[in-house]
Coordinates of C-alpha atoms in Angstrom, one line a residue:
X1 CA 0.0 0.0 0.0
X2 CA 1.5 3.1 -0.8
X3 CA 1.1 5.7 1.6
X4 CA 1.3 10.1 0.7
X5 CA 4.4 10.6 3.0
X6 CA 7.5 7.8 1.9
X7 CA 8.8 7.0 5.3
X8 CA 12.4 5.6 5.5
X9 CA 13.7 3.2 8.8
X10 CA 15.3 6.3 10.5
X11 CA 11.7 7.8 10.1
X12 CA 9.9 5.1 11.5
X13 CA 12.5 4.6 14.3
X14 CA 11.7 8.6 15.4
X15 CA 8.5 7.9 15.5
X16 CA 7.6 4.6 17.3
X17 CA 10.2 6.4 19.9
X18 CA 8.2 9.7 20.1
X19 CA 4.8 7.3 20.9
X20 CA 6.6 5.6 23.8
X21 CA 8.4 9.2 25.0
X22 CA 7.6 12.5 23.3
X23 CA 9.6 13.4 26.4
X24 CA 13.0 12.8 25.0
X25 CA 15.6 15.4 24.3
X26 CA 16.9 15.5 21.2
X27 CA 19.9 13.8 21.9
X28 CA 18.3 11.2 23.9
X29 CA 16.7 10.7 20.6
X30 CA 19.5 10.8 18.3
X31 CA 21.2 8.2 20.4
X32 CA 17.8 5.9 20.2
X33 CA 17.3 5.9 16.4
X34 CA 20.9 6.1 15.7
X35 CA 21.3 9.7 14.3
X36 CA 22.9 13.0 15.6
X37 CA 21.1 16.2 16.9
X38 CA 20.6 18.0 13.6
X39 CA 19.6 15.4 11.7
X40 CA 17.2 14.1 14.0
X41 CA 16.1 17.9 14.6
X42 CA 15.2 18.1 10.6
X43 CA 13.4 14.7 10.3
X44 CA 10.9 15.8 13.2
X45 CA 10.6 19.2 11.7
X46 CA 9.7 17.6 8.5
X47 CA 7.1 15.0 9.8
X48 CA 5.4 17.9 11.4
X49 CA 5.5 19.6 8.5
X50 CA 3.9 16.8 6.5
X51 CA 1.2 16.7 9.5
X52 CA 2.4 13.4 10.2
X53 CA 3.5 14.7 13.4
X54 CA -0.1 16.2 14.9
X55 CA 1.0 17.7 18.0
X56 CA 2.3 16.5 21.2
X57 CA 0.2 15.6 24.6
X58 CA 0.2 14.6 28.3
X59 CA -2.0 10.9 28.6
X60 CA -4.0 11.2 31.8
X61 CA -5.4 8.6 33.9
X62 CA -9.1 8.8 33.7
X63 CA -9.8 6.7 36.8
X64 CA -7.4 8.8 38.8
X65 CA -9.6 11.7 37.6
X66 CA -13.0 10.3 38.2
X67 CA -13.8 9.4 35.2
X68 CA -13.8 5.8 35.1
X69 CA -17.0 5.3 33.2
X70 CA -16.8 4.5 29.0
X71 CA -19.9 4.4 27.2
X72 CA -20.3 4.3 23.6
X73 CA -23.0 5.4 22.0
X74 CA -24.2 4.2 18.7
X75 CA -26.5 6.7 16.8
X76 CA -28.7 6.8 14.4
X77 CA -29.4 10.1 12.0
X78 CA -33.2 11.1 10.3
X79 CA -31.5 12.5 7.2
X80 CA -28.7 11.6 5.6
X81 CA -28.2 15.2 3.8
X82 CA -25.0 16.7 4.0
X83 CA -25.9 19.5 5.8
X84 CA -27.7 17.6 8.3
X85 CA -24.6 15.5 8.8
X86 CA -22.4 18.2 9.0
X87 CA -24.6 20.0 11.7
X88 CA -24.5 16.6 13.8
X89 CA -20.7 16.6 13.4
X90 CA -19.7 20.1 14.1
X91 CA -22.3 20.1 17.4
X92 CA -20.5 16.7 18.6
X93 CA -17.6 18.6 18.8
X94 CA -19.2 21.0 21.3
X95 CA -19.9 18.0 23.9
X96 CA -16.7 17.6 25.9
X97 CA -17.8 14.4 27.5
X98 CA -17.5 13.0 24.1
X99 CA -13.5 12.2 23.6
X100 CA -14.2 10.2 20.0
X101 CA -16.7 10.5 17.0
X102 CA -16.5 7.9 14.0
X103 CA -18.6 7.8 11.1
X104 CA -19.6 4.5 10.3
X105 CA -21.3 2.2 8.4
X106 CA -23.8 -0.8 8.7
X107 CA -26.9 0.6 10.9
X108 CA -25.7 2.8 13.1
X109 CA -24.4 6.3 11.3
X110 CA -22.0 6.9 14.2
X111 CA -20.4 5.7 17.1
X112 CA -19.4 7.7 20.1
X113 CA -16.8 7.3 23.0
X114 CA -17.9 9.0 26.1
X115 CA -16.1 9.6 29.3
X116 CA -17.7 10.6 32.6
X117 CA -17.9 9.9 36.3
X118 CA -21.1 8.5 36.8
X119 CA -23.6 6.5 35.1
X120 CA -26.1 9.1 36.8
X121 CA -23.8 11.8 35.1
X122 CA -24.2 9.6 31.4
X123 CA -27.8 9.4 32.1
X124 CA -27.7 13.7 32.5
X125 CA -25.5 14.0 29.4
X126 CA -27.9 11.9 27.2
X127 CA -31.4 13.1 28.3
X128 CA -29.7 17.4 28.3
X129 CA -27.3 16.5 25.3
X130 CA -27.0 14.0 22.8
X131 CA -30.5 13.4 22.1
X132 CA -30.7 17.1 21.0
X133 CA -28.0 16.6 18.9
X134 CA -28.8 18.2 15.3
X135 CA -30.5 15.2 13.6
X136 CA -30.2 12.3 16.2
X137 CA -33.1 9.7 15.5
X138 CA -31.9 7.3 18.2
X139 CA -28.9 6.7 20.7
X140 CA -28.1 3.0 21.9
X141 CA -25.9 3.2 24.8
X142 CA -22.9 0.3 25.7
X143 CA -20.7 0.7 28.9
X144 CA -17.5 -0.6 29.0
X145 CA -17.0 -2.9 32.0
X146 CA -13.1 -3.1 31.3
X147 CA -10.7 -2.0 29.6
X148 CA -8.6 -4.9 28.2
X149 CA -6.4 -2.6 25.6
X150 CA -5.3 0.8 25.0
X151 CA -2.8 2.3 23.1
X152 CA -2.3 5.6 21.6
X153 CA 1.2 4.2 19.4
X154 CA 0.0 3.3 16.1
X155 CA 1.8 0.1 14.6
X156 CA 4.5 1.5 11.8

C-alpha cells in the first residue's frame, strides 16, 4: 500500500520512539534511532511539517480523575443530507464528555466514546445532550466494563 508521505527506517525509528516518549531530548533521541542532533532535529521538523507529526500531549489517567466510566453510544441520523450530517458533526464537537466520533457504516451512522464519572452523570448527558443533537433519530448506549487494551502508538 503506498502511503502520501515515503517513510524511510530512521523515520519510522523517530517515531515509534516519540509514541513511547515524546519526552526525550533531542539527543536522547538521536542516540535511540541512531542519528545525531541536527539530523534528527530536521526529520521531526519535516514529519510535522507533513502533518504526520499532529501535535504532542500529556495521557491522563481517567480513573485517577474520576472518570472511570466508558460508554459508547451508537447513533442513528433522520436525514442523511450533508448538511444535516455536517450540523451533527460540528455540534458533537461542542460536547466535551464526548472524547471520539467515527462515522460508520452498517446501521448505526456513528459511534461515540464517552467519558464521565457516573452512570447518573451519562444518564444527565444523554437526556440534556446527545439526544438534542442536530438530527439524532436514536442513541443505543454500551458501557464498557473493562478496559482490556489501550494504546495511543500506532503500529509502523
Amino acid at each position: 500500500m503506498k502511503r502520501s508521505t515515503d517513510l524511510d527506517d530512521f523515520d519510522r525509528k523517530i517515531l515509534r520512539a516519540l509514541q513511547e516518549n515524546a519526552d526525550y531530548s533531542m539527543a536522547e533521541l538521536g542516540d535511540k534511532v541512531g542519528l545525531s542532533h541536527t539530523p534528527c532535529w530536521r526529520r521531526i521538523k519535516r514529519l510535522e511539517a507533513e502533518g504526520i507529526i499532529r501535535g504532542r500531549v500529556t495521557l491522563l489517567d481517567p480513573k485517577k480523575l474520576d472518570l472511570g466510566v466508558t460508554v459508547y453510544c451508537y447513533v442513528t441520523i433522520h436525514n442523511h443530507e450533508e448538511e444535516s450530517l455536517n450540523n451533527f458533526e460540528s455540534a458533537v464537537q461542542d460536547v466535551q464528555e464526548v472524547v471520539e466520533c467515527y462515522s460508520t457504516s452498517g446501521d448505526k451512522d456513528y459511534v461515540l466514546r464517552v467519558v464521565v464519572d457516573s452512570v447518573e452523570h451519562y444518564e444527565q448527558l444523554l437526556k440534556r445532550s446527545l439526544v438534542h443533537l442536530p438530527n439524532v433519530a436514536s442513541v443505543n448506549s454500551t458501557f464498557a466494563l473493562k478496559q482490556v487494551k489501550y494504546t495511543t502508538q500506532l503500529p509502523l
